[in-house]
Coordinates of C-alpha atoms and ligand atoms in Angstrom, one line a residue:
X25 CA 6.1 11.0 -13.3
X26 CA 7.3 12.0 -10.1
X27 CA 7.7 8.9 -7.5
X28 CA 6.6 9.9 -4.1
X29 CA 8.4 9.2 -1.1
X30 CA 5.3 8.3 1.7
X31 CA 1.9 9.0 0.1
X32 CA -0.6 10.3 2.8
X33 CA -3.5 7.2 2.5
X34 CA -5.5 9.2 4.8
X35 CA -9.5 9.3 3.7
X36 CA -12.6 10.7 5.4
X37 CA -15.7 9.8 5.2
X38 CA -18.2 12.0 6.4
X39 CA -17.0 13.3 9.7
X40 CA -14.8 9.8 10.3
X41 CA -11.1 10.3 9.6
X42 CA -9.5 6.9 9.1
X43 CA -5.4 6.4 8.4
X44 CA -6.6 4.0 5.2
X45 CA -9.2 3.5 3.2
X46 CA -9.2 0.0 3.6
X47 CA -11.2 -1.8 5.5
X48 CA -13.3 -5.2 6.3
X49 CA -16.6 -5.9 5.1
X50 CA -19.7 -6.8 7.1
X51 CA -19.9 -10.3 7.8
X52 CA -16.8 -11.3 6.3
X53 CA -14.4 -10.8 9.6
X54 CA -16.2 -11.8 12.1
X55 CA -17.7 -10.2 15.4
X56 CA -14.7 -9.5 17.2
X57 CA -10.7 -9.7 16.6
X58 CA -10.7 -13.4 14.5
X59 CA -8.9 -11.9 11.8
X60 CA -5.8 -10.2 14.0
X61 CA -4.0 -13.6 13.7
X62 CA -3.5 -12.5 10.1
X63 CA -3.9 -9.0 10.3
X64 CA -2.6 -6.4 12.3
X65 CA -5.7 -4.8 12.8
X66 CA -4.6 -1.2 13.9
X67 CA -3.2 -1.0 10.1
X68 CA -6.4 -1.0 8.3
X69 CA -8.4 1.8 7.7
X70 CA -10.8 0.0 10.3
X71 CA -12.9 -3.1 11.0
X72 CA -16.4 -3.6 10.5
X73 CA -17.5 -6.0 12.6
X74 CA -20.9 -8.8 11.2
X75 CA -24.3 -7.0 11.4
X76 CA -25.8 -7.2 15.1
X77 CA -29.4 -7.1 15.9
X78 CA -30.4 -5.9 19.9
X79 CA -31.0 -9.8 20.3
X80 CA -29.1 -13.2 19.6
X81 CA -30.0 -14.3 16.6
X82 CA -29.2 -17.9 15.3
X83 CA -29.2 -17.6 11.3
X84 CA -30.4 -19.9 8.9
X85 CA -30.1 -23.6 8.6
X86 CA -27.1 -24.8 6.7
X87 CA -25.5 -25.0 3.9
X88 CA -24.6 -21.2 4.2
X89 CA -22.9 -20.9 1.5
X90 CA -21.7 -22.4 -1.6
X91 CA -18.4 -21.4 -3.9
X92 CA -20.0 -19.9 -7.2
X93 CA -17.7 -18.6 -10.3
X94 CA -15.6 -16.2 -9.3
X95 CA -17.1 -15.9 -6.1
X96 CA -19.6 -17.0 -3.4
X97 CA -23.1 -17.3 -2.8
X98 CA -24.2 -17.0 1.5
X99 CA -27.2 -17.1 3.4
X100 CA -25.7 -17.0 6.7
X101 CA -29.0 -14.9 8.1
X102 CA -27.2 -12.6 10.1
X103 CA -26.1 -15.0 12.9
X104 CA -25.0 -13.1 16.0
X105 CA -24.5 -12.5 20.0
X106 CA -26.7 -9.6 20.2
X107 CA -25.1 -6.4 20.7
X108 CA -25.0 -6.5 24.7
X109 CA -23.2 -9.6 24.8
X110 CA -20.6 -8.1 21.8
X111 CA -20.4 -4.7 23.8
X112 CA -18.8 -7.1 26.9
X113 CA -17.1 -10.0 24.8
X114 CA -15.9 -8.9 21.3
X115 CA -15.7 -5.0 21.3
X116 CA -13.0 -5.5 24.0
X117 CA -10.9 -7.7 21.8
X118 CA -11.2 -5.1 19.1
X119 CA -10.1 -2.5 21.0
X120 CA -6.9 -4.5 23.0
X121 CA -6.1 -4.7 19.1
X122 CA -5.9 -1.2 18.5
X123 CA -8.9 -1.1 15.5
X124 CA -11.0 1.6 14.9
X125 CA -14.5 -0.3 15.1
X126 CA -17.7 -0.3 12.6
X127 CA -20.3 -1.6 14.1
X128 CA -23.2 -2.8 11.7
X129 CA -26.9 -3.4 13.1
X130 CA -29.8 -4.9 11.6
X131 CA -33.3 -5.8 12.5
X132 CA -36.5 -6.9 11.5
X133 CA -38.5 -3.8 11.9
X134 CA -37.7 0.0 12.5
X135 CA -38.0 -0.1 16.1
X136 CA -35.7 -2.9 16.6
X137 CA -32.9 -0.8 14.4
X138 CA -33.9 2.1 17.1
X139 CA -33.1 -0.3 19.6
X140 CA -30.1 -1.3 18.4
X141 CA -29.0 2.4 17.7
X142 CA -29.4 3.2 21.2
X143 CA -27.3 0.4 22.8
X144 CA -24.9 1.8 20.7
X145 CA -24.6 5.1 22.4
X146 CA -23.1 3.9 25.6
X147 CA -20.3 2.3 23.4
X148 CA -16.8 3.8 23.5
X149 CA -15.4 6.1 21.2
X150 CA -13.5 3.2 18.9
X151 CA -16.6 2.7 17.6
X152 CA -16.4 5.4 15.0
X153 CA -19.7 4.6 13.0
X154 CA -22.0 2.0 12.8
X155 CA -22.9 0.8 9.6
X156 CA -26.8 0.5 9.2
X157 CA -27.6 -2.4 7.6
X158 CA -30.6 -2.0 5.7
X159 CA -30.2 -4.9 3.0
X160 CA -32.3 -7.2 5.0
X161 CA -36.1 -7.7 5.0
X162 CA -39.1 -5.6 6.8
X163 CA -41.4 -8.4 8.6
X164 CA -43.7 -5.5 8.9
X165 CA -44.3 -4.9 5.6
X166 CA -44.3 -8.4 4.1
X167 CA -40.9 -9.2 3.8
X168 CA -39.9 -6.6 1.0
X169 CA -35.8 -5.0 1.7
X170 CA -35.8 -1.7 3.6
X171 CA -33.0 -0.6 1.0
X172 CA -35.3 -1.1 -2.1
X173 CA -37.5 1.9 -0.6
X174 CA -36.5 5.0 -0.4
X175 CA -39.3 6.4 2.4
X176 CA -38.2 2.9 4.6
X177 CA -35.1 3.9 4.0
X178 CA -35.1 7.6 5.7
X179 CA -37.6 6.0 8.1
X180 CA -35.1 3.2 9.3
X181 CA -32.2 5.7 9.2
X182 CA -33.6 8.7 10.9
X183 CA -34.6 5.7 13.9
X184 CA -31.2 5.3 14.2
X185 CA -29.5 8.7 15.5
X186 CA -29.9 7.4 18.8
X187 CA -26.3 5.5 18.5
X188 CA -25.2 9.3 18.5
X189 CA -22.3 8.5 16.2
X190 CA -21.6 8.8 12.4
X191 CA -24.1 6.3 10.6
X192 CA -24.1 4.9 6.9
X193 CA -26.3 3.1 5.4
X194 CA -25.7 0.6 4.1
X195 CA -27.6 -0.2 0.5
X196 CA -28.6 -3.1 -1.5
X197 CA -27.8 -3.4 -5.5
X198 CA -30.8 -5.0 -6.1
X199 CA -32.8 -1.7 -5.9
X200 CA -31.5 -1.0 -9.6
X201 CA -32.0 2.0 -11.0
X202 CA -33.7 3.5 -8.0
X203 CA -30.1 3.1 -6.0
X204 CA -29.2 6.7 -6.2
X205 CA -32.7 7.9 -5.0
X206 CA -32.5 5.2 -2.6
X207 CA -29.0 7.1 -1.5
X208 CA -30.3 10.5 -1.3
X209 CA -33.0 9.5 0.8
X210 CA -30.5 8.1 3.5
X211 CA -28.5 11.3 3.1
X212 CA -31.7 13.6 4.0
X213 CA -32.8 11.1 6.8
X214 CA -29.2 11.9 8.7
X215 CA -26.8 9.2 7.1
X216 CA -23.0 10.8 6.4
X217 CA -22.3 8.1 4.0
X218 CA -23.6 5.1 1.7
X219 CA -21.9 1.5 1.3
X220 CA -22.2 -0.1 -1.8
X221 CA -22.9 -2.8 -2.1
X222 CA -24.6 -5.5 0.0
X223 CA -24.8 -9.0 -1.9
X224 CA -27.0 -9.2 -5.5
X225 CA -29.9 -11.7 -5.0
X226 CA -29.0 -15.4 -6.4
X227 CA -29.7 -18.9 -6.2
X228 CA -27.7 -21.8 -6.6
X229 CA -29.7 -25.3 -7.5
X230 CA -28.2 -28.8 -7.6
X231 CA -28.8 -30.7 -10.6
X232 CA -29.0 -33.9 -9.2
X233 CA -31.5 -33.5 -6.2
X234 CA -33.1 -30.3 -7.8
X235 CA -32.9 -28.9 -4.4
X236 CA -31.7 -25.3 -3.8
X237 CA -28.4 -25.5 -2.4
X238 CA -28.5 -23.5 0.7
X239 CA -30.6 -24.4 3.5
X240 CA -32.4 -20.8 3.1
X241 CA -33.5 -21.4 -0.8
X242 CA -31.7 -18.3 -2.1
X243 CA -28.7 -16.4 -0.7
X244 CA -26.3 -13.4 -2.0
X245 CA -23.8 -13.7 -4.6
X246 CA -20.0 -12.0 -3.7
X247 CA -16.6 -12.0 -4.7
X248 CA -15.2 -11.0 -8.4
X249 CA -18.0 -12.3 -9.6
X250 CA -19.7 -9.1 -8.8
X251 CA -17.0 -6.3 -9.3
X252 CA -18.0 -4.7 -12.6
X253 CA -21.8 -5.0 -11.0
X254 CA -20.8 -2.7 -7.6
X255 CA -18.4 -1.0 -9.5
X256 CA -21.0 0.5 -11.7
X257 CA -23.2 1.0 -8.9
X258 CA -20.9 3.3 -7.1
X259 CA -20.6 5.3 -10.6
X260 CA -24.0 5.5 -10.5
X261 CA -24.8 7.1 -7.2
X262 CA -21.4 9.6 -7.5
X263 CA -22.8 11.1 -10.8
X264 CA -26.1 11.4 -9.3
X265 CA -25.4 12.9 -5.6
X266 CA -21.6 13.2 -6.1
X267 CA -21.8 14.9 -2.3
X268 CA -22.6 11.5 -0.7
X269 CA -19.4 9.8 0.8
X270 CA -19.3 6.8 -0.4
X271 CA -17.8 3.2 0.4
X272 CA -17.4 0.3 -2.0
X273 CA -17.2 -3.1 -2.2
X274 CA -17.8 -5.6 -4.0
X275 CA -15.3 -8.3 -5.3
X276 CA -12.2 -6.7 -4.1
X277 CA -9.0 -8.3 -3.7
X278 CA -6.3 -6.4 -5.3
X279 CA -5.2 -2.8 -5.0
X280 CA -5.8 -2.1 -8.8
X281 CA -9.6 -2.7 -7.0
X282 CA -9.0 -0.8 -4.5
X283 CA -8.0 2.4 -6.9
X284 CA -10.5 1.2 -9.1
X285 CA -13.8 2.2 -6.4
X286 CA -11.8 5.0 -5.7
X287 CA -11.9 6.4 -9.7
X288 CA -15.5 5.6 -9.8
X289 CA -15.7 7.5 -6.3
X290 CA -15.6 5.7 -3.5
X291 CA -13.9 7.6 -0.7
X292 CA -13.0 4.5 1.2
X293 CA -13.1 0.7 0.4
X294 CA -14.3 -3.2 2.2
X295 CA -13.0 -6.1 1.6
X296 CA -15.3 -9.2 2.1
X297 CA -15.3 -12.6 -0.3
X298 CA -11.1 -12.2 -0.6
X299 CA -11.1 -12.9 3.3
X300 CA -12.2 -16.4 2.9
X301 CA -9.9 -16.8 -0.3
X302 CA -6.8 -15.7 2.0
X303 CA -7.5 -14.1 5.4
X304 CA -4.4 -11.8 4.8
X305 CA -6.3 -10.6 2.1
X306 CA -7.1 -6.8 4.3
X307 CA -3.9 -6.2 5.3
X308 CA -2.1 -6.9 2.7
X309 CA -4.2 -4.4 0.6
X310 CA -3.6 -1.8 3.2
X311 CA 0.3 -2.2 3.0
X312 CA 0.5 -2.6 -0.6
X313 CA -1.7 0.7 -1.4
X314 CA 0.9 2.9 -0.5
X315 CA 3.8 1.2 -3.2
X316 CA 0.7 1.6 -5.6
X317 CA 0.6 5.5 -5.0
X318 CA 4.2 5.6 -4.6
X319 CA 5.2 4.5 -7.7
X320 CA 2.1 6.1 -9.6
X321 CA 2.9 9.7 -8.6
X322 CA -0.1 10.0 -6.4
X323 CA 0.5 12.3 -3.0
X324 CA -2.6 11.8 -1.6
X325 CA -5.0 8.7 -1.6
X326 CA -7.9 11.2 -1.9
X327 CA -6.5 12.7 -4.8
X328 CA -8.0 9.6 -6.6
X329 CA -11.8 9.5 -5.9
X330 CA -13.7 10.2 -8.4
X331 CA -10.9 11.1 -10.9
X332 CA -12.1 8.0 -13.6
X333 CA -12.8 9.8 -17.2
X334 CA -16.1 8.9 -17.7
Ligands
FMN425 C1 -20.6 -14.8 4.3 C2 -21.0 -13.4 4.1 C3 -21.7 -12.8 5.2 C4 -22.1 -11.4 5.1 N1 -22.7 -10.8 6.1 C5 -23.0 -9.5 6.1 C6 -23.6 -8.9 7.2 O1 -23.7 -9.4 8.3 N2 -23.9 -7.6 7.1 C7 -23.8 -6.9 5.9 O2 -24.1 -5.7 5.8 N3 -23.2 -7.5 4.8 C8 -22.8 -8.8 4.9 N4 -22.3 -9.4 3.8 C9 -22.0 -8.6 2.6 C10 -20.6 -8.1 2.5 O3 -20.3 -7.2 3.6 C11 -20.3 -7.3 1.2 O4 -21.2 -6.2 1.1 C12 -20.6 -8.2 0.0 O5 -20.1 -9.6 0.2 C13 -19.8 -7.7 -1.3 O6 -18.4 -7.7 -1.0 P1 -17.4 -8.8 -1.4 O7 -17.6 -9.2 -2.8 O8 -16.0 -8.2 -1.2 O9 -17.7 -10.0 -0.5 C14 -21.8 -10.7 3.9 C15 -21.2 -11.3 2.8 C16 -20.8 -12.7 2.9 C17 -20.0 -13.3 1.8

């Protein structure tokens, strides 16, 4: 095997270019710059900053989450600013930092993801995509997840090209089998990538009181708990519509992860649940990926994705 000197970790995704393929997760960093205590933020493939509605939103009532086996369980209900306020207060701290920026949106029906999309478009251009976040519910239509239709899907994700800027979607695993439909739909409606996965559906009761444990009843399980589940799920979609970018995450906190979404192909990474474990956790992955490739032979990160014999 031959040991290379610098391997080139450069990925793209769609039509975004990043300098790594690792990057934060949705709701696991924050809004703004928290992490760049810990990390420097410039040397991650980029941050992706806590899903952000056109309106402050105040979440659920606590507990948020709870530490499950091997993992978490939250249901923080998309807490947030509003994304005029983080345009002024947290974008700027993002930027001073040097990150390329994700910005994720969310909202409770398809015109407040339009909304949302079009506040985006006067944003600057370190915001290289915004993440769509489609794992939450539709108030319209009785509470059921956009992601676990495909025609809400394209209609939520073809309401968003306002932002005028890169968008992926952003899917939930609990659509099952119909994930890679789900997929392909956000790819016709005008989305350049997927990200897989949002949280699986849980609940977490305590014996005593016989109470659910989080104020909202249920929540979303994360964390190595889930890693074989979005592992899978990213295996899924590739052999289906191998032409859709795709990013993974899902319980990933090592580099043998990392590599691991990339075999299955995922053309770029998140980290989430390891944040809370070690707020490091991003940075560190980012540095050590390049030893990995080093001393494995491997030139070029995007030499991996999708090489896993299956
Ligand atoms: C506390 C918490 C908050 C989250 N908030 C969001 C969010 O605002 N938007 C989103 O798309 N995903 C959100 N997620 C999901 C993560 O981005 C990620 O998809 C999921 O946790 C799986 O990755 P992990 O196992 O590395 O955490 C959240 C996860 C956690 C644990």
């Amino acid at each position: 095997m031959t040991i290379v000197a610098v391997p080139d970790l450069t990925t793209t995704i769609g039509s975004v270019t990043l300098p790594s393929p690792v990057m934060t997760a949705a709701g696991t960093a924050g809004h703004g710059a928290e992490l760049s205590a810990y990390v420097d933020l410039a040397a991650i493939g980029a941050v992706v900053v806590k899903s952000l509605a056109h309106f402050p939103w105040d979440g659920n009532d606590p507990l948020r989450v709870h530490q499950t086996p091997a993992g978490m369980i939250n249901a923080v209900g998309l807490q947030g600013p509003g994304l005029d306020a983080w345009l002024r207060h947290d974008l700027p701290q993002l930027q001073r930092a040097g990150a390329r920026v994700v910005a994720s949106i969310w909202g409770r029906t398809v015109a407040e993801y339009e909304r949302a999309a079009t506040i985006l478009a006067a944003a600057p251009d370190d915001v290289v995509a915004v993440e769509v976040n489609i794992s939450c519910p539709n108030t319209e239509a009785g509470h059921a997840l956009f992601a676990h239709s495909p025609e809400m899907t394209a209609e939520v994700i073809a309401a968003t090209a306002g932002c005028e800027r890169p968008r992926w979607a952003k899917l939930s695993p609990n659509a099952g089998p119909t994930l890679p439909t789900i997929a392909a739909a956000a790819r016709d409606a005008g989305a350049e990538a997927v990200t897989l996965v949002n949280t699986y559906f849980g609940l977490s009761v305590d014996p005593v009181t016989g109470s659910a444990r989080l104020g909202n009843g249920g929540g979303g399980v994360s964390g190595p708990a889930i890693r074989p589940l979005a592992v899978r799920a990213v295996a899924d979609v590739h052999a289906a519509e191998p032409d859709i970018p795709i990013v993974g995450v899902g319980g990933i906190a090592s580099v043998d992860d990392v590599v691991e979404f990339a075999r299955v192909g995922a053309r770029a990474t998140q980290v989430g649940t390891a944040t809370f474990v070690d707020p490091r956790t991003v940075g560190t992955l980012a540095a050590d990926l390049g030893p990995w490739c080093a001393n494995q032979g491997v030139a070029r990160f995007v030499d991996l994705i999708g090489t896993a014999g299956l």
